[in-house]
XYZ file of C-alpha atoms in Angstrom:
680
model
C 77.290 153.917 83.229
C 76.771 156.032 86.049
C 74.413 154.193 87.912
C 76.487 150.887 87.621
C 79.498 153.277 89.249
C 77.711 154.315 91.724
C 76.498 150.821 92.969
C 79.980 149.669 92.899
C 80.690 152.978 94.858
C 78.539 152.025 97.718
C 79.685 148.364 97.828
C 82.966 149.302 98.464
C 81.670 151.136 100.964
C 79.894 149.051 103.127
C 82.504 146.831 102.834
C 85.333 149.317 104.334
C 82.922 150.347 107.107
C 81.897 146.420 108.123
C 85.386 146.184 108.278
C 86.175 149.381 110.526
C 83.625 148.300 112.761
C 85.028 144.436 113.203
C 88.069 146.266 114.016
C 86.666 148.657 116.545
C 84.773 145.900 117.808
C 88.007 143.631 118.208
C 89.510 146.413 119.852
C 86.541 146.586 122.248
C 87.049 143.031 122.890
C 90.355 143.197 123.761
C 89.974 146.089 126.207
C 87.498 144.185 127.811
C 89.676 141.683 128.015
C 92.873 143.424 129.556
C 90.652 145.328 131.479
C 88.382 142.550 133.256
C 89.491 139.045 132.108
C 93.096 139.419 132.342
C 93.898 142.413 134.904
C 95.592 140.481 137.721
C 98.047 138.718 135.326
C 98.596 142.379 133.862
C 99.022 143.919 137.044
C 101.385 141.662 138.565
C 103.983 141.836 135.364
C 103.091 146.396 135.885
C 104.244 145.229 139.276
C 107.348 143.594 138.683
C 108.375 145.984 136.331
C 107.775 148.909 138.665
C 108.202 147.445 141.932
C 110.751 144.833 143.429
C 111.428 143.344 146.926
C 114.178 143.077 149.029
C 114.304 140.375 152.365
C 115.200 141.766 155.425
C 116.114 139.113 158.211
C 114.275 139.379 161.272
C 116.510 139.908 164.404
C 117.979 136.135 165.328
C 116.136 134.468 168.319
C 118.316 134.244 171.392
C 119.665 131.000 172.737
C 119.440 130.588 176.508
C 119.985 128.011 179.265
C 117.075 126.691 181.065
C 117.387 129.587 183.594
C 117.279 132.278 180.634
C 121.140 132.841 181.201
C 122.448 133.647 177.781
C 124.348 131.010 175.578
C 123.934 133.428 172.342
C 122.935 136.559 171.681
C 122.248 139.508 168.964
C 123.933 142.657 169.208
C 122.202 144.827 167.070
C 124.091 147.140 164.376
C 122.850 148.590 161.200
C 123.298 148.396 157.134
C 124.433 151.144 155.466
C 122.885 151.853 151.916
C 122.972 154.456 149.519
C 120.432 155.286 146.669
C 122.666 156.997 144.132
C 119.949 158.364 142.534
C 119.341 160.804 145.395
C 122.818 162.270 146.311
C 123.328 165.771 145.489
C 127.153 165.938 146.141
C 128.530 162.934 145.131
C 132.557 163.888 145.977
C 131.158 165.663 149.391
C 129.313 162.242 150.417
C 132.546 160.443 149.856
C 134.589 162.562 151.356
C 132.582 162.470 154.894
C 131.793 158.384 154.818
C 135.579 157.431 153.873
C 136.540 159.139 157.236
C 133.750 157.344 159.438
C 133.635 153.880 157.097
C 137.616 153.569 156.636
C 137.140 153.166 152.837
C 138.831 155.084 149.946
C 137.020 158.051 148.459
C 137.618 157.007 145.561
C 135.924 153.665 145.985
C 132.891 154.939 147.476
C 132.714 157.689 144.732
C 132.534 154.540 142.311
C 129.415 153.131 144.351
C 127.906 156.596 144.601
C 127.815 156.793 140.807
C 126.971 153.519 140.361
C 123.607 153.226 137.551
C 121.767 150.748 140.454
C 119.169 152.381 142.100
C 120.397 150.413 145.390
C 123.981 149.823 146.668
C 125.239 148.743 149.776
C 127.956 150.582 151.614
C 128.030 148.541 154.354
C 126.308 145.167 155.996
C 127.618 144.990 159.416
C 128.534 148.884 160.612
C 128.064 149.398 164.619
C 125.441 151.666 165.926
C 127.956 154.525 167.348
C 128.931 155.220 163.817
C 125.311 154.479 162.397
C 124.719 157.713 164.419
C 127.397 159.476 163.624
C 126.320 159.372 160.310
C 123.096 159.550 160.527
C 123.547 163.071 162.079
C 125.421 164.360 158.731
C 121.701 164.466 157.279
C 123.160 162.948 153.846
C 120.250 162.755 151.429
C 120.332 159.234 149.619
C 121.880 157.596 152.458
C 120.088 155.480 154.506
C 120.018 152.581 156.990
C 118.220 149.269 157.745
C 118.551 146.958 160.844
C 121.328 144.361 161.429
C 122.614 141.930 163.900
C 125.725 140.026 165.191
C 125.644 136.804 167.057
C 128.166 137.024 170.027
C 128.666 134.135 172.523
C 128.987 135.820 175.792
C 130.653 132.287 177.115
C 133.165 131.789 174.351
C 134.037 128.090 174.305
C 131.280 127.644 177.266
C 128.390 125.137 175.674
C 129.563 125.940 171.737
C 129.574 122.242 171.225
C 125.504 122.567 171.687
C 125.253 125.958 170.063
C 127.459 126.185 167.184
C 127.772 129.487 165.219
C 126.250 131.169 162.561
C 128.078 132.526 159.205
C 128.734 136.157 157.976
C 125.238 135.801 156.184
C 123.848 135.100 160.300
C 122.544 131.769 158.774
C 123.339 128.980 161.031
C 126.314 126.800 160.217
C 126.921 124.246 163.011
C 125.081 122.941 166.401
C 121.743 124.133 167.699
C 122.153 127.734 165.778
C 122.314 125.481 162.243
C 119.546 123.044 163.601
C 117.252 125.298 164.727
C 117.330 127.707 161.976
C 113.660 128.071 161.158
C 112.941 128.914 165.067
C 115.728 131.629 166.042
C 115.497 133.361 162.269
C 112.155 133.505 161.608
C 110.107 134.635 158.209
C 112.190 137.311 156.596
C 110.696 140.911 156.399
C 109.847 141.965 152.624
C 110.367 145.212 151.746
C 109.119 147.073 148.654
C 111.108 148.987 146.581
C 109.559 151.168 143.716
C 111.542 151.997 140.268
C 110.995 154.698 138.365
C 110.666 154.572 134.356
C 114.402 154.178 133.779
C 114.388 151.178 136.340
C 116.039 153.531 139.198
C 114.774 152.920 142.723
C 112.539 156.130 143.971
C 111.108 154.374 147.448
C 111.838 152.273 149.892
C 107.976 151.509 150.988
C 107.192 150.970 154.372
C 110.243 152.359 155.994
C 111.946 155.531 157.039
C 115.594 154.754 156.628
C 117.123 158.079 156.614
C 116.867 160.871 159.213
C 113.637 162.353 159.825
C 112.290 165.467 160.940
C 113.647 165.742 164.312
C 116.721 163.550 162.834
C 116.273 160.338 164.200
C 116.940 156.847 162.606
C 114.078 154.552 162.622
C 113.899 151.660 164.786
C 113.194 148.791 162.537
C 115.221 145.894 164.591
C 112.732 146.373 167.730
C 111.395 143.157 169.499
C 108.138 143.319 167.302
C 110.091 141.824 164.634
C 112.685 139.967 166.437
C 112.594 135.816 165.897
C 111.862 133.922 168.639
C 114.237 132.665 171.148
C 115.227 128.733 172.789
C 115.316 128.312 176.173
C 117.622 124.740 176.349
C 117.532 122.226 179.276
C 121.027 123.142 179.869
C 122.087 124.304 183.242
C 124.579 126.908 182.484
C 127.087 126.718 185.876
C 126.537 122.645 186.040
C 127.752 123.041 181.630
C 130.936 125.182 183.054
C 131.526 122.341 186.194
C 131.510 119.841 183.068
C 133.658 121.192 181.020
C 136.117 121.902 183.229
C 136.500 118.669 185.176
C 136.552 116.970 181.457
C 139.278 118.909 180.664
C 141.415 118.445 183.574
C 140.521 114.865 183.146
C 141.400 114.832 179.661
C 144.880 116.260 180.482
C 145.446 114.081 183.413
C 145.194 110.783 181.232
C 146.839 112.501 178.566
C 143.956 111.724 176.253
C 142.928 112.506 172.567
C 139.566 113.491 173.227
C 136.524 113.162 175.328
C 132.744 113.929 176.518
C 129.956 113.682 178.834
C 126.326 114.012 178.875
C 124.334 114.525 182.013
C 120.604 114.055 182.422
C 117.717 114.155 184.730
C 116.477 110.265 184.566
C 113.173 111.220 185.628
C 112.460 113.307 182.574
C 115.004 112.885 180.304
C 116.703 116.874 180.243
C 119.685 117.022 179.225
C 121.163 119.070 182.237
C 125.062 119.425 180.210
C 126.784 118.006 177.529
C 130.304 118.839 176.603
C 133.118 117.797 174.148
C 136.891 118.011 174.037
C 138.856 119.145 172.368
C 136.578 122.768 172.387
C 136.816 125.831 170.203
C 135.418 129.639 170.730
C 132.511 130.324 168.447
C 132.895 133.861 168.295
C 136.216 133.132 166.137
C 135.215 129.450 164.698
C 137.697 129.807 162.224
C 140.458 129.467 163.984
C 139.884 126.188 164.683
C 139.978 122.484 163.000
C 136.126 121.242 161.668
C 136.556 118.259 164.033
C 136.647 120.704 166.980
C 133.359 121.494 166.134
C 131.900 117.980 166.471
C 129.249 117.247 169.325
C 131.180 113.988 170.204
C 127.967 113.547 172.455
C 125.538 112.901 169.416
C 127.520 112.366 166.200
C 130.310 110.275 167.256
C 129.773 106.046 167.978
C 132.121 103.681 169.495
C 131.955 100.585 171.093
C 130.626 100.745 175.108
C 133.014 97.497 176.337
C 131.838 96.574 179.724
C 129.252 99.307 180.636
C 127.115 97.548 177.780
C 126.762 94.530 180.756
C 124.431 96.330 182.753
C 121.959 96.145 179.806
C 122.741 92.185 179.433
C 122.284 91.711 182.705
C 119.009 93.552 182.858
C 117.700 91.720 180.039
C 118.030 88.564 181.336
C 116.922 89.222 184.314
C 113.766 90.736 182.947
C 113.668 87.659 180.696
C 113.754 85.030 183.659
C 116.789 83.110 181.984
C 119.030 84.159 185.033
C 118.039 84.772 188.899
C 119.605 87.391 191.093
C 121.241 84.926 193.384
C 122.746 82.540 190.407
C 126.584 82.074 189.974
C 128.456 81.482 186.812
C 131.765 79.892 186.487
C 134.189 82.023 185.134
C 136.807 79.347 183.846
C 139.652 80.848 185.665
C 140.047 83.722 183.345
C 140.324 81.875 179.725
C 136.974 80.750 177.829
C 136.836 79.409 174.375
C 133.681 80.028 172.548
C 132.894 79.308 169.149
C 136.565 78.578 168.448
C 137.497 82.040 169.688
C 138.981 82.765 173.215
C 137.759 85.170 175.952
C 139.844 86.306 178.566
C 139.375 88.469 181.991
C 141.549 90.636 183.266
C 141.736 88.775 186.109
C 141.544 85.103 186.805
C 137.852 83.978 188.779
C 136.218 81.155 189.328
C 132.630 81.006 190.740
C 130.740 84.545 190.125
C 127.412 85.646 191.629
C 125.747 87.894 188.788
C 125.897 90.962 190.782
C 129.886 90.169 191.130
C 130.036 89.618 187.308
C 129.070 93.552 187.080
C 131.417 94.683 189.944
C 134.174 93.052 189.049
C 133.645 93.321 185.191
C 133.794 89.739 183.849
C 133.683 89.400 180.215
C 133.283 85.664 180.461
C 130.136 85.790 182.914
C 128.903 88.165 180.317
C 129.324 86.053 177.775
C 127.457 83.120 179.889
C 124.217 85.115 180.236
C 124.467 86.352 176.399
C 124.368 82.881 175.700
C 121.279 82.064 178.083
C 119.714 84.882 176.008
C 120.318 84.427 172.886
C 120.714 86.263 169.891
C 117.038 87.329 169.374
C 115.897 87.940 172.436
C 119.165 89.572 173.138
C 118.595 92.225 169.928
C 115.144 92.550 170.924
C 116.224 94.221 174.141
C 119.312 96.179 172.738
C 116.693 97.622 170.392
C 114.428 98.257 173.621
C 117.303 100.065 175.323
C 117.471 102.786 172.340
C 120.410 101.174 170.594
C 120.873 101.069 166.808
C 118.234 103.879 166.323
C 118.154 107.857 166.160
C 117.039 108.925 169.898
C 115.227 111.812 168.319
C 116.911 114.211 170.359
C 116.725 118.056 168.503
C 120.372 118.183 167.313
C 121.745 117.889 163.787
C 123.627 114.805 162.743
C 122.781 112.269 165.246
C 124.182 108.976 164.701
C 122.327 105.715 164.901
C 125.060 103.557 166.019
C 125.739 99.738 164.698
C 123.656 97.434 165.316
C 123.827 93.938 163.007
C 120.860 92.268 162.515
C 120.450 88.948 165.035
C 120.525 86.758 162.103
C 124.179 87.833 161.208
C 125.380 87.180 164.633
C 127.683 84.353 164.954
C 127.750 82.717 168.126
C 130.864 84.135 169.491
C 128.946 87.271 168.845
C 126.643 86.824 170.628
C 129.273 86.530 173.458
C 131.224 89.712 172.870
C 128.081 91.572 171.999
C 127.165 90.953 175.686
C 129.925 92.614 177.147
C 130.133 95.296 174.384
C 132.118 94.652 172.169
C 130.870 94.154 168.093
C 128.030 96.866 168.663
C 128.758 100.554 168.272
C 126.735 103.219 170.120
C 126.640 107.092 170.829
C 127.622 108.469 174.309
C 124.135 110.018 174.523
C 122.362 106.562 173.787
C 124.417 105.229 176.743
C 123.019 107.855 178.678
C 119.362 107.833 177.921
C 119.910 103.793 178.446
C 121.116 104.309 181.844
C 118.267 106.860 182.797
C 115.698 104.038 181.810
C 117.445 101.781 185.046
C 117.624 104.913 187.030
C 113.817 105.221 186.628
C 112.606 102.398 187.608
C 112.756 100.650 184.177
C 111.334 103.625 181.887
C 112.660 105.554 179.455
C 112.068 109.282 178.494
C 113.170 110.608 175.163
C 116.070 112.813 175.736
C 115.280 116.581 175.683
C 117.431 119.084 174.938
C 115.428 122.009 174.051
C 113.185 123.217 177.213
C 111.090 125.724 175.219
C 110.127 128.793 173.135
C 110.265 132.048 174.195
C 108.199 134.676 172.210
C 109.047 138.318 171.517
C 105.856 139.210 173.813
C 107.561 137.293 176.646
C 105.114 134.397 176.469
C 106.462 131.084 176.063
C 105.453 127.488 174.887
C 106.884 123.992 176.033
C 109.166 122.129 173.160
C 107.499 119.674 171.731
C 108.956 116.070 172.708
C 110.777 113.892 170.688
C 108.565 110.728 171.429
C 106.439 109.237 173.988
C 108.188 107.220 177.622
C 108.421 103.515 177.036
C 108.737 101.091 180.014
C 111.978 98.475 178.815
C 112.418 96.534 182.070
C 109.991 95.888 185.111
C 110.799 98.204 187.981
C 111.849 94.801 190.038
C 114.328 94.609 187.579
C 115.518 98.043 187.905
C 115.969 97.921 191.326
C 117.914 94.858 191.086
C 120.502 96.122 188.666
C 120.884 99.296 190.538
C 122.101 96.989 193.606
C 124.879 95.355 191.666
C 125.683 98.617 190.049
C 126.084 100.204 193.501
C 128.741 97.040 194.083
C 130.675 98.663 191.232
C 131.768 101.650 193.242
C 132.381 100.164 196.253
C 135.775 98.949 197.415
C 135.786 95.982 195.746
C 134.441 96.850 192.312
C 136.371 98.846 189.583
C 134.481 101.836 190.039
C 135.413 102.419 193.353
C 137.182 105.874 192.273
C 133.391 107.633 191.307
C 132.806 107.049 194.734
C 131.169 110.847 195.858
C 130.986 111.241 199.861
C 127.044 111.306 201.452
C 125.437 109.637 198.471
C 125.247 106.045 196.790
C 126.082 105.776 193.683
C 125.316 103.330 191.064
C 127.620 102.971 188.180
C 129.430 100.746 185.597
C 132.759 100.796 184.480
C 133.827 99.987 180.608
C 137.463 99.664 178.885
C 137.142 98.923 175.051
C 139.918 98.472 172.925
C 139.533 100.460 169.315
C 139.184 99.214 166.070
C 142.360 99.528 164.142
C 142.178 101.368 160.525
C 143.402 98.106 158.819
C 140.172 95.743 160.782
C 140.889 93.952 163.824
C 141.668 95.560 167.243
C 144.433 98.607 167.886
C 147.234 98.132 170.103
C 146.964 100.708 173.050
C 144.370 102.421 171.738
C 141.475 101.889 173.796
C 138.205 104.127 175.028
C 137.593 104.128 178.390
C 134.328 105.053 180.166
C 132.489 105.518 183.014
C 128.280 105.997 183.919
C 126.648 106.012 186.509
C 123.562 107.775 188.463
C 122.783 108.820 192.166
C 121.613 109.380 194.338
C 121.154 105.230 193.661
C 117.938 105.585 196.065
C 116.210 108.331 194.632
C 118.350 109.340 191.039
C 118.407 112.877 190.418
C 121.715 112.800 187.539
C 122.450 109.737 185.158
C 125.942 110.635 183.653
C 128.424 109.442 181.648
C 132.024 110.175 181.069
C 134.193 108.853 177.882
C 138.149 109.653 177.644
C 139.044 108.393 174.251
C 142.552 106.756 174.150
C 143.809 108.159 177.178
C 147.765 106.550 177.854
C 148.273 102.744 178.782
C 149.092 103.012 182.265
C 145.230 105.303 182.804
C 143.398 103.073 179.702
C 140.975 101.549 182.275
C 137.495 103.447 182.793
C 137.738 103.315 186.671
C 141.050 105.276 186.146
C 140.713 107.703 183.419
C 136.828 108.322 183.493
C 135.674 107.591 186.800
C 137.448 110.258 188.955
C 135.883 112.545 186.070
C 132.263 111.293 187.094
C 133.473 111.824 191.025
C 134.771 115.449 190.415
C 131.274 116.133 188.311
C 128.554 114.604 190.554
C 129.807 115.766 194.131
C 129.608 119.531 192.322
C 126.388 118.791 190.493
C 124.713 117.709 194.006
C 125.557 121.345 195.547
C 124.177 122.874 192.452
C 120.666 120.405 192.414
C 120.593 121.183 196.165
C 120.105 117.364 196.353
C 120.188 116.123 200.078
C 123.143 113.719 201.303
C 122.409 110.430 202.843
C 122.745 111.724 206.363
C 119.561 114.233 205.801
C 121.757 117.554 205.868
C 121.454 119.589 202.834
C 124.304 120.756 201.340
C 125.262 124.819 201.310
C 123.850 125.973 197.933
C 125.938 127.768 195.588
C 122.780 129.444 194.490
C 121.954 131.573 197.429
C 123.638 134.315 198.683
C 122.807 133.740 202.566
C 121.249 137.116 203.315
C 117.647 136.581 201.315
C 118.788 138.165 197.558
C 119.342 134.770 195.265
C 122.147 134.688 192.995
C 119.308 134.252 189.901
C 117.866 137.331 190.985
C 121.490 139.156 190.910
C 122.754 137.621 187.763
C 119.932 138.694 185.575
C 119.892 142.443 186.858
C 123.836 142.291 186.372
C 122.964 140.707 182.890
C 119.975 143.283 182.103
C 122.932 146.401 183.131
C 125.214 144.620 180.989
C 122.904 144.264 178.118
C 122.083 148.042 178.532
C 125.950 148.983 178.512
C 126.100 147.122 175.257
C 123.448 149.207 173.655
C 124.972 152.065 174.030
C 128.452 150.894 173.111
C 129.840 151.241 176.539
C 132.731 149.346 177.521
C 132.920 148.150 181.654
C 136.099 148.919 183.376
C 137.772 145.761 182.862
C 136.788 144.569 179.812
C 138.945 144.180 177.132
C 138.093 144.406 173.584
C 138.335 141.150 172.835
C 135.401 139.857 174.857
C 137.488 138.889 177.647
C 137.246 140.028 181.378
C 140.096 140.154 184.118
C 139.224 138.654 187.586
C 139.745 141.056 190.473
C 141.366 139.943 193.712
C 138.402 139.276 195.695
C 139.433 137.544 198.414
C 139.167 138.772 202.666
C 136.271 140.952 201.349
C 132.926 140.409 202.230
C 130.170 139.329 199.793
C 128.782 142.574 199.756
C 132.347 144.057 198.842
C 133.060 141.513 196.596
C 129.423 142.243 194.771
C 130.994 145.921 194.434
C 133.900 145.315 193.272
C 132.067 142.964 190.394
C 129.353 145.389 190.004
C 130.480 146.435 186.343
C 131.606 143.207 184.783
C 129.979 140.471 183.115
C 130.041 137.704 185.034
C 127.861 135.158 186.479
C 128.710 134.867 190.635
C 128.281 131.390 192.240
C 128.559 131.471 196.017
C 129.382 129.095 198.473
C 128.967 129.737 202.411
C 128.734 133.298 204.272
C 131.019 135.692 205.342
C 134.757 136.547 204.193
C 136.071 135.673 200.798
C 138.611 133.056 200.868
C 138.530 130.955 197.604
C 137.881 132.281 194.602
C 138.000 130.187 191.104
C 139.070 131.341 188.456
C 141.723 132.884 190.472
C 142.737 136.698 190.415
C 144.154 138.384 187.255
C 142.849 135.121 185.721
C 141.337 136.349 181.881
C 137.980 135.014 181.094
C 135.121 135.076 178.477
C 132.277 137.674 179.261
C 129.088 135.806 181.365
C 132.068 133.226 182.532
C 131.193 131.719 185.796
C 132.606 132.945 189.246
C 132.794 131.000 192.152
C 133.393 131.929 195.045
C 133.826 130.022 198.387
C 133.169 132.069 202.071
C 133.852 131.178 205.349
C 132.997 133.099 208.517
C 135.960 135.654 210.442
C 137.372 133.859 212.980
């Protein structure tokens, strides 16, 4: 009996020991699994429980013109936060901060008593206020870098540059289109928590006062995003916008736009739309004001399109340079529809068809080409597809397949009716004619400037391509010079001292219910100069001018003339008689305006850095122009020393004229033109 009991006891003990051993082996195996096999996964889980990250935006890159003049900059600010768990005297901190932040003590106290480990107090705090708060030495209160977008020129180039929202993200224009470049990669800051989930440390940043009582500077150049330098020339942009507005007002038009390009490179030198807006206060304007009409709007080009039709016909050899066409005395029936000219003409040469803008002559040339060939050349000139320019929302235009063209459509498309284009497409195609038949893709961004000062050329939108032969381009140039002669429709675009090649356009607008609207026109003029060696190609489009000024030669050509004359001066292009124009870029005694402007900008940036407002500058970002007439140039510069303006000078001696005039209010960094003459 005892033997049997003893044997059973031993068996139970063996079983128990075996179970314990198996459990121990299981624990060891699990430990090995956790410590070796799953260690990385568990570390990540633990990190998520005790550490989380916040993204801090880098200082946004600037947008500059081709010479480095500012179009959009970021003003350094600070973001103020509190770690409630570290605040020692909540009521005292609330009282001290309330006066600085213009907040109620009760509201601040509620934030200081929050259960959260991290609470924002102010996301946009000026540096002078941040410095005052910093000197209070409040435990648990810290700062992180921030910046606010500023547009020194106000409305200048607003349709190009666009604006950012309250969160600093680009919303319109290049601010939106170049978001990835200008915003850069955000900085990730590690926030550690204790066992209760309260934040106890910000890894890598010292936000509070250090032992020297100084704030850690995180928003320096080392964490600034790259800047973008555009192809735009700010002085020319200023001229274009001023003359466009004057032309729109004179024609009592609805809107308008201008594109100016260098035909040799495809660089966009200026691009403007009207009406405009101020990106510093964009909320006051309609969204329609934000649109860059040069890129996003389409219109029927009208007679400006005839230049490309004739170029295609010459290139294909279906017409001869000196051939004549009968213009049917002003009325021509084609495909059951009647095509009319504004004047009655008989036989007309190809050059006269372009110079006198005969719809009938162009339609007959279109018939010679035929739909398939005409369509292929229209596509070669870049119509019906995007140019690829670095601007968001570019329109493609409207171009139906050739198989859908009726006989009358062939004729009307030949003179620019039944096809829709953008002003940018028209200017790029014009550049091909001006550049010997070779088209360069439009360029709007010139280069990227990195925080360390290094630069990189911006990528091209595509490759240059030949559209027509050089001989064809020369013939079209000669015809277009006839347009700007006394016998042509574009004589108001003549620029003294320079040969201009151009073409007028007048197109009836499509009505809301179909068909063409009564008394609603788009007037335009495109041209380039000097005709022999073009440096500037430009289009002016005026939408819905009054009836008596609805022709392109009346509403658009004078605007072209006013801009082109000043552009030749700015670009230092010698006139036909060999004389070099007086440059508005030179002082006349060795110092260049560029270096003076750069020095003035640097001084202004330094003043802004320390929240110093120069005399004459209002709090709303405007400047009052002083009276400068009668002063020497040096005297005028002394008067302008503290003002954030870009000075442009023409001539030498005594200041006899200034634009804008004395007592005008303009935006910071606007251009001020001074005209000087030698004293009698």
